[in-house]
Amino acid sequence: MTTDLLARRDRALGPNVPTFYENPVHIVKGEGVWLWDADGRKYLDCYNNVPHVGHCHPHVVEAINKQASTLNTHTRYLHEGILDYSERLTATLNHDLSQLIMVCTGSEANDIALRMAQAVTGKTGFIATDNTYHGNTAATSQLSTRRPPIGGYPSNIRLVPAPNSVEPVGGTLENQAQAFADNVAQAIQELEASGHGFAGMMLCPSFANEGIPTVAPGFLDPTVKAIKAAHGLILCDEVQPGFGRLGAHFWGHDWLGFAPDVVTIGKPMANGHPCAATITRPDIMKAFREAFGYFNTFGGNPVSCAAAMATLDVIEQDDLQANADKVGRYALERLHKISHPLKAEARGNGLFFGIEFMTPDGNPATEFAAQVVEGMVANGILMNRIGRHMNTLKMRPPMPFSQANADLAIDTLEHVLAETSYD
C-alpha cells in the first residue's frame, strides 16, 4: 500500500514532495499524544507541535463543528469571535502588543511582520541567522536557509552566524552573546551603507531550526541594544516556542527576556486548524495599515477563531504550561544521564529537547542521527532531526505529553542507541 500511495502522490502532487522517514508512515488516526497507521500500529508522537493540546482534542473538535454549523465568513462582516480571541490572546502579552491580524499560515504572518518593519522604518533591509526557516512566501524564503533563492540571496538580506552551544560563535560560550550581537551590528552597518537601510531582524527566541542551542535569558540583550540603536524592529517568530511550550513562560521572548516589536504565531494556535497571526503595537499597526491595503479572506474567520479560542481553553484548564515545565525538566534530566560515545550535548527547554551527536574527530554525526530516527520509528516513536547538519535529535511533542510518555520515549531511545552502529 505504501508503494501505491507514493506513486499516486508523485502523479497527483508532482516530484520531491517531502515525507518523513525512509519508509513513510501512513497515518490514519490521532488521539492525544498517539497516532495510528493504516495497519493499526500505534506510535507515540514526540515530534508534532501542530496538535498543541493533543491530536483531535474533543473540546477543539466540538468548537469547530459547532461554529462550522452556524456561520463561517470573512472579517469584512462583523463578528465577535475574532474580537474575543484577540482580547484574550493579547492579554497574555506585555510590551503593548495589543492588536493582531489573523491569517492562515505562519509564512503569511511572517510576511506581514516584514512589511510592518518596512512601513515603520521606510527601509527594506533585513537580518536573520544563517541557519533558520521563517516561511514559504517570496519574502520569507529569502530569510530561510534550507535552499537559497533562485539567483542567490538579494542584497537587502544579511544572514549572521547562528548561535551554537557545541561550536559557539566567537569561540566560547561566554563570548557568544556579544559575538552574535557584533555580527548583527556589522550587518546593520552593511545594510545602511548599501542604501537599503535596516528595517528589522527576524528571529525565533528558542532558535528552533538552528538546533535549539543552549542559550540563557539575557543572551539577546547586546543584540537588542544594537537593533534599537539602529531604530530597527525586532520581529519575533513564536510559531514553535509559543503557547507555553517552554514551560517557565508562555512566550519564548519572555523567557529570553526581551521586548519584541512584532510577534508572529501559527501552527499550534488552533491545534491544527489552519490559523496564524501577526501581533504588534498600535503604532506599528497604524503604519502598516496606512502603507499596505491588506486583507485575508480566510484569516480570522469564525471557525478559525473558535478553534483558536478552544485551544486556549485547554491550555489553561489542563495547566499544560506547567506540565511542559515539569515533564520537560524530567525528560532533560534523563537525556543528560544518557552515555554514548557520539553524544555531544543533551539540551532543551520545556517540551522541546534533544541530543546532538558528533563523531570522535569532531564532525557532525549526521548519518548516525538519521539512523537513530529510523530506529525510533521502527520502535513506535515518532521524532526527527534538526540543526545545520541535521545531527541533533528533535523532540517536540504535543503538550499533554506525560512523564510516563517521556519514560517510554527515552527508554526506547536508550535501546536504539545501543543497537545503532557508529563505527
Tab-separated table of N, CA and C in Angstrom, residues 148-243:
chain	number	residue	atom	x	y	z
A	148	PRO	N	18.824	28.197	-1.038
A	148	PRO	CA	18.963	29.617	-1.398
A	148	PRO	C	17.980	29.987	-2.489
A	149	PRO	N	17.510	31.233	-2.491
A	149	PRO	CA	16.596	31.676	-3.545
A	149	PRO	C	17.250	31.571	-4.924
A	150	ILE	N	16.432	31.370	-5.947
A	150	ILE	CA	16.957	31.379	-7.315
A	150	ILE	C	17.575	32.747	-7.590
A	151	GLY	N	18.812	32.718	-8.053
A	151	GLY	CA	19.538	33.965	-8.272
A	151	GLY	C	20.358	34.397	-7.084
A	152	GLY	N	20.253	33.634	-5.985
A	152	GLY	CA	21.024	33.972	-4.785
A	152	GLY	C	20.259	34.889	-3.852
A	153	TYR	N	20.797	35.076	-2.650
A	153	TYR	CA	20.151	35.949	-1.680
A	153	TYR	C	20.228	37.401	-2.149
A	154	PRO	N	19.124	38.128	-2.043
A	154	PRO	CA	19.118	39.519	-2.509
A	154	PRO	C	19.997	40.410	-1.643
A	155	SER	N	20.335	41.559	-2.170
A	155	SER	CA	21.298	42.433	-1.492
A	155	SER	C	20.737	43.107	-0.251
A	156	ASN	N	19.414	43.036	-0.034
A	156	ASN	CA	18.840	43.653	1.160
A	156	ASN	C	18.715	42.663	2.319
A	157	ILE	N	19.302	41.469	2.171
A	157	ILE	CA	19.240	40.444	3.202
A	157	ILE	C	20.643	40.153	3.717
A	158	ARG	N	20.788	40.074	5.051
A	158	ARG	CA	22.040	39.653	5.678
A	158	ARG	C	21.744	38.504	6.631
A	159	LEU	N	22.521	37.439	6.524
A	159	LEU	CA	22.377	36.277	7.385
A	159	LEU	C	23.610	36.180	8.282
A	160	VAL	N	23.406	36.214	9.584
A	160	VAL	CA	24.515	36.202	10.537
A	160	VAL	C	24.681	34.812	11.138
A	161	PRO	N	25.888	34.435	11.563
A	161	PRO	CA	26.105	33.106	12.140
A	161	PRO	C	25.173	32.823	13.310
A	162	ALA	N	24.509	31.673	13.249
A	162	ALA	CA	23.535	31.300	14.277
A	162	ALA	C	24.235	30.874	15.557
A	163	PRO	N	23.595	31.075	16.718
A	163	PRO	CA	24.172	30.577	17.956
A	163	PRO	C	24.327	29.061	17.927
A	164	ASN	N	25.360	28.587	18.611
A	164	ASN	CA	25.672	27.170	18.608
A	164	ASN	C	26.346	26.848	19.944
A	165	SER	N	25.788	25.901	20.693
A	165	SER	CA	26.344	25.641	22.014
A	165	SER	C	27.448	24.596	22.005
A	166	VAL	N	27.668	23.894	20.879
A	166	VAL	CA	28.784	22.965	20.769
A	166	VAL	C	29.986	23.654	20.115
A	167	GLU	N	29.722	24.462	19.100
A	167	GLU	CA	30.766	25.252	18.449
A	167	GLU	C	30.324	26.716	18.448
A	168	PRO	N	30.452	27.390	19.585
A	168	PRO	CA	29.845	28.714	19.753
A	168	PRO	C	30.439	29.792	18.849
A	169	VAL	N	29.567	30.714	18.460
A	169	VAL	CA	30.006	31.911	17.743
A	169	VAL	C	30.933	32.698	18.672
A	170	GLY	N	32.061	33.139	18.149
A	170	GLY	CA	33.010	33.857	18.982
A	170	GLY	C	33.989	32.952	19.693
A	171	GLY	N	33.817	31.624	19.555
A	171	GLY	CA	34.795	30.698	20.104
A	171	GLY	C	34.486	30.116	21.460
A	172	THR	N	33.768	30.868	22.302
A	172	THR	CA	33.436	30.375	23.642
A	172	THR	C	31.992	30.725	23.970
A	173	LEU	N	31.400	29.934	24.859
A	173	LEU	CA	30.040	30.216	25.291
A	173	LEU	C	29.952	31.567	25.979
A	174	GLU	N	30.998	31.933	26.710
A	174	GLU	CA	30.988	33.208	27.434
A	174	GLU	C	30.985	34.394	26.480
A	175	ASN	N	31.618	34.237	25.322
A	175	ASN	CA	31.727	35.338	24.363
A	175	ASN	C	30.614	35.347	23.322
A	176	GLN	N	29.790	34.283	23.302
A	176	GLN	CA	28.874	34.109	22.183
A	176	GLN	C	27.823	35.215	22.076
A	177	ALA	N	27.243	35.630	23.185
A	177	ALA	CA	26.190	36.650	23.123
A	177	ALA	C	26.712	37.935	22.485
A	178	GLN	N	27.900	38.373	22.905
A	178	GLN	CA	28.453	39.600	22.340
A	178	GLN	C	28.904	39.397	20.907
A	179	ALA	N	29.469	38.216	20.608
A	179	ALA	CA	29.908	37.944	19.241
A	179	ALA	C	28.710	37.921	18.291
A	180	PHE	N	27.611	37.320	18.732
A	180	PHE	CA	26.401	37.305	17.925
A	180	PHE	C	25.923	38.735	17.672
A	181	ALA	N	25.908	39.552	18.723
A	181	ALA	CA	25.480	40.946	18.591
A	181	ALA	C	26.409	41.735	17.684
A	182	ASP	N	27.708	41.455	17.760
A	182	ASP	CA	28.673	42.167	16.907
A	182	ASP	C	28.411	41.854	15.432
A	183	ASN	N	28.056	40.615	15.139
A	183	ASN	CA	27.743	40.255	13.760
A	183	ASN	C	26.472	40.946	13.283
A	184	VAL	N	25.494	41.061	14.177
A	184	VAL	CA	24.266	41.776	13.825
A	184	VAL	C	24.575	43.253	13.567
A	185	ALA	N	25.396	43.859	14.435
A	185	ALA	CA	25.761	45.272	14.263
A	185	ALA	C	26.489	45.492	12.933
A	186	GLN	N	27.373	44.559	12.577
A	186	GLN	CA	28.085	44.657	11.307
A	186	GLN	C	27.121	44.564	10.133
A	187	ALA	N	26.151	43.653	10.235
A	187	ALA	CA	25.156	43.506	9.169
A	187	ALA	C	24.315	44.772	9.034
A	188	ILE	N	23.977	45.396	10.161
A	188	ILE	CA	23.226	46.657	10.126
A	188	ILE	C	24.024	47.724	9.377
A	189	GLN	N	25.303	47.829	9.691
A	189	GLN	CA	26.152	48.820	9.018
A	189	GLN	C	26.204	48.571	7.519
A	190	GLU	N	26.304	47.300	7.138
A	190	GLU	CA	26.361	46.971	5.710
A	190	GLU	C	25.060	47.339	5.002
A	191	LEU	N	23.932	47.065	5.642
A	191	LEU	CA	22.641	47.402	5.036
A	191	LEU	C	22.472	48.911	4.890
A	192	GLU	N	22.889	49.639	5.906
A	192	GLU	CA	22.785	51.105	5.825
A	192	GLU	C	23.693	51.639	4.717
A	193	ALA	N	24.911	51.086	4.623
A	193	ALA	CA	25.858	51.557	3.601
A	193	ALA	C	25.396	51.192	2.204
A	194	SER	N	24.634	50.103	2.082
A	194	SER	CA	24.197	49.636	0.763
A	194	SER	C	23.072	50.477	0.181
A	195	GLY	N	22.423	51.283	1.025
A	195	GLY	CA	21.290	52.072	0.572
A	195	GLY	C	19.943	51.450	0.883
A	196	HIS	N	19.938	50.160	1.261
A	196	HIS	CA	18.681	49.518	1.625
A	196	HIS	C	18.194	49.999	2.999
A	197	GLY	N	19.136	50.257	3.873
A	197	GLY	CA	18.781	50.600	5.243
A	197	GLY	C	18.353	49.366	6.022
A	198	PHE	N	18.278	49.522	7.341
A	198	PHE	CA	17.942	48.394	8.214
A	198	PHE	C	16.513	48.540	8.721
A	199	ALA	N	15.660	47.595	8.345
A	199	ALA	CA	14.266	47.623	8.790
A	199	ALA	C	14.042	46.768	10.026
A	200	GLY	N	14.673	45.598	10.094
A	200	GLY	CA	14.444	44.748	11.258
A	200	GLY	C	15.162	43.433	11.182
A	201	MET	N	15.121	42.715	12.303
A	201	MET	CA	15.680	41.376	12.388
A	201	MET	C	14.584	40.409	12.805
A	202	MET	N	14.487	39.273	12.090
A	202	MET	CA	13.528	38.232	12.436
A	202	MET	C	14.273	37.073	13.084
A	203	LEU	N	13.740	36.613	14.213
A	203	LEU	CA	14.387	35.509	14.911
A	203	LEU	C	13.369	34.711	15.711
A	204	CYS	N	13.721	33.470	15.988
A	204	CYS	CA	12.953	32.604	16.877
A	204	CYS	C	13.633	32.634	18.236
A	205	PRO	N	12.913	32.913	19.321
A	205	PRO	CA	13.567	33.040	20.626
A	205	PRO	C	14.126	31.742	21.185
A	206	SER	N	13.736	30.599	20.618
A	206	SER	CA	14.361	29.339	21.034
A	206	SER	C	15.376	28.861	20.002
A	207	PHE	N	15.562	29.642	18.938
A	207	PHE	CA	16.458	29.257	17.840
A	207	PHE	C	16.188	27.797	17.458
A	208	ALA	N	14.915	27.522	17.173
A	208	ALA	CA	14.457	26.145	16.984
A	208	ALA	C	15.107	25.484	15.778
A	209	ASN	N	15.029	26.119	14.612
A	209	ASN	CA	15.589	25.496	13.424
A	209	ASN	C	17.107	25.544	13.409
A	210	GLU	N	17.675	26.374	14.251
A	210	GLU	CA	19.123	26.406	14.399
A	210	GLU	C	19.635	25.214	15.210
A	211	GLY	N	18.725	24.424	15.781
A	211	GLY	CA	19.137	23.250	16.540
A	211	GLY	C	18.912	23.384	18.030
A	212	ILE	N	18.040	24.307	18.456
A	212	ILE	CA	17.754	24.597	19.868
A	212	ILE	C	19.029	24.660	20.714
A	213	PRO	N	19.986	25.540	20.332
A	213	PRO	CA	21.220	25.639	21.116
A	213	PRO	C	20.931	26.103	22.539
A	214	THR	N	21.819	25.760	23.439
A	214	THR	CA	21.675	26.182	24.827
A	214	THR	C	22.053	27.656	24.948
A	215	VAL	N	21.052	28.491	25.148
A	215	VAL	CA	21.279	29.906	25.455
A	215	VAL	C	20.493	30.215	26.720
A	216	ALA	N	20.848	31.292	27.370
A	216	ALA	CA	20.230	31.633	28.648
A	216	ALA	C	19.506	32.962	28.548
A	217	PRO	N	18.542	33.212	29.450
A	217	PRO	CA	17.914	34.532	29.499
A	217	PRO	C	18.980	35.629	29.548
A	218	GLY	N	18.751	36.652	28.744
A	218	GLY	CA	19.724	37.732	28.632
A	218	GLY	C	20.653	37.575	27.446
A	219	PHE	N	20.613	36.416	26.792
A	219	PHE	CA	21.522	36.186	25.669
A	219	PHE	C	21.394	37.255	24.594
A	220	LEU	N	20.166	37.694	24.331
A	220	LEU	CA	19.949	38.648	23.238
A	220	LEU	C	20.117	40.105	23.652
A	221	ASP	N	20.407	40.368	24.896
A	221	ASP	CA	20.484	41.762	25.363
A	221	ASP	C	21.412	42.619	24.496
A	222	PRO	N	22.647	42.175	24.206
A	222	PRO	CA	23.514	43.013	23.359
A	222	PRO	C	22.961	43.192	21.943
A	223	THR	N	22.304	42.154	21.432
A	223	THR	CA	21.721	42.238	20.091
A	223	THR	C	20.546	43.210	20.069
A	224	VAL	N	19.691	43.127	21.075
A	224	VAL	CA	18.559	44.055	21.175
A	224	VAL	C	19.059	45.489	21.229
A	225	LYS	N	20.115	45.722	21.982
A	225	LYS	CA	20.688	47.070	22.087
A	225	LYS	C	21.146	47.581	20.722
A	226	ALA	N	21.783	46.703	19.944
A	226	ALA	CA	22.254	47.109	18.613
A	226	ALA	C	21.090	47.402	17.675
A	227	ILE	N	20.053	46.578	17.737
A	227	ILE	CA	18.883	46.780	16.874
A	227	ILE	C	18.172	48.083	17.226
A	228	LYS	N	17.969	48.302	18.523
A	228	LYS	CA	17.276	49.513	18.950
A	228	LYS	C	18.080	50.769	18.610
A	229	ALA	N	19.402	50.692	18.749
A	229	ALA	CA	20.241	51.845	18.427
A	229	ALA	C	20.116	52.220	16.958
A	230	ALA	N	19.839	51.226	16.108
A	230	ALA	CA	19.689	51.475	14.669
A	230	ALA	C	18.241	51.755	14.281
A	231	HIS	N	17.339	51.797	15.283
A	231	HIS	CA	15.916	52.090	15.058
A	231	HIS	C	15.235	51.040	14.183
A	232	GLY	N	15.717	49.799	14.259
A	232	GLY	CA	15.063	48.702	13.566
A	232	GLY	C	14.065	48.010	14.468
A	233	LEU	N	13.279	47.104	13.895
A	233	LEU	CA	12.274	46.366	14.655
A	233	LEU	C	12.752	44.942	14.926
A	234	ILE	N	12.350	44.419	16.082
A	234	ILE	CA	12.606	43.022	16.426
A	234	ILE	C	11.341	42.234	16.111
A	235	LEU	N	11.467	41.314	15.160
A	235	LEU	CA	10.344	40.510	14.692
A	235	LEU	C	10.521	39.104	15.259
A	236	CYS	N	9.640	38.728	16.162
A	236	CYS	CA	9.822	37.515	16.960
A	236	CYS	C	8.887	36.406	16.476
A	237	ASP	N	9.462	35.367	15.914
A	237	ASP	CA	8.723	34.231	15.379
A	237	ASP	C	8.494	33.223	16.514
A	238	GLU	N	7.274	33.208	17.063
A	238	GLU	CA	6.923	32.338	18.195
A	238	GLU	C	6.159	31.083	17.742
A	239	VAL	N	6.242	30.745	16.457
A	239	VAL	CA	5.461	29.607	15.949
A	239	VAL	C	5.818	28.321	16.686
A	240	GLN	N	7.095	28.112	17.007
A	240	GLN	CA	7.474	26.884	17.707
A	240	GLN	C	7.521	27.030	19.230
A	241	PRO	N	8.100	28.071	19.797
A	241	PRO	CA	8.215	28.119	21.263
A	241	PRO	C	7.000	28.663	21.996
A	242	GLY	N	6.050	29.256	21.293
A	242	GLY	CA	4.952	29.945	21.963
A	242	GLY	C	3.909	29.038	22.576
A	243	PHE	N	2.954	29.655	23.254
A	243	PHE	CA	1.807	28.983	23.874
A	243	PHE	C	2.219	27.999	24.975
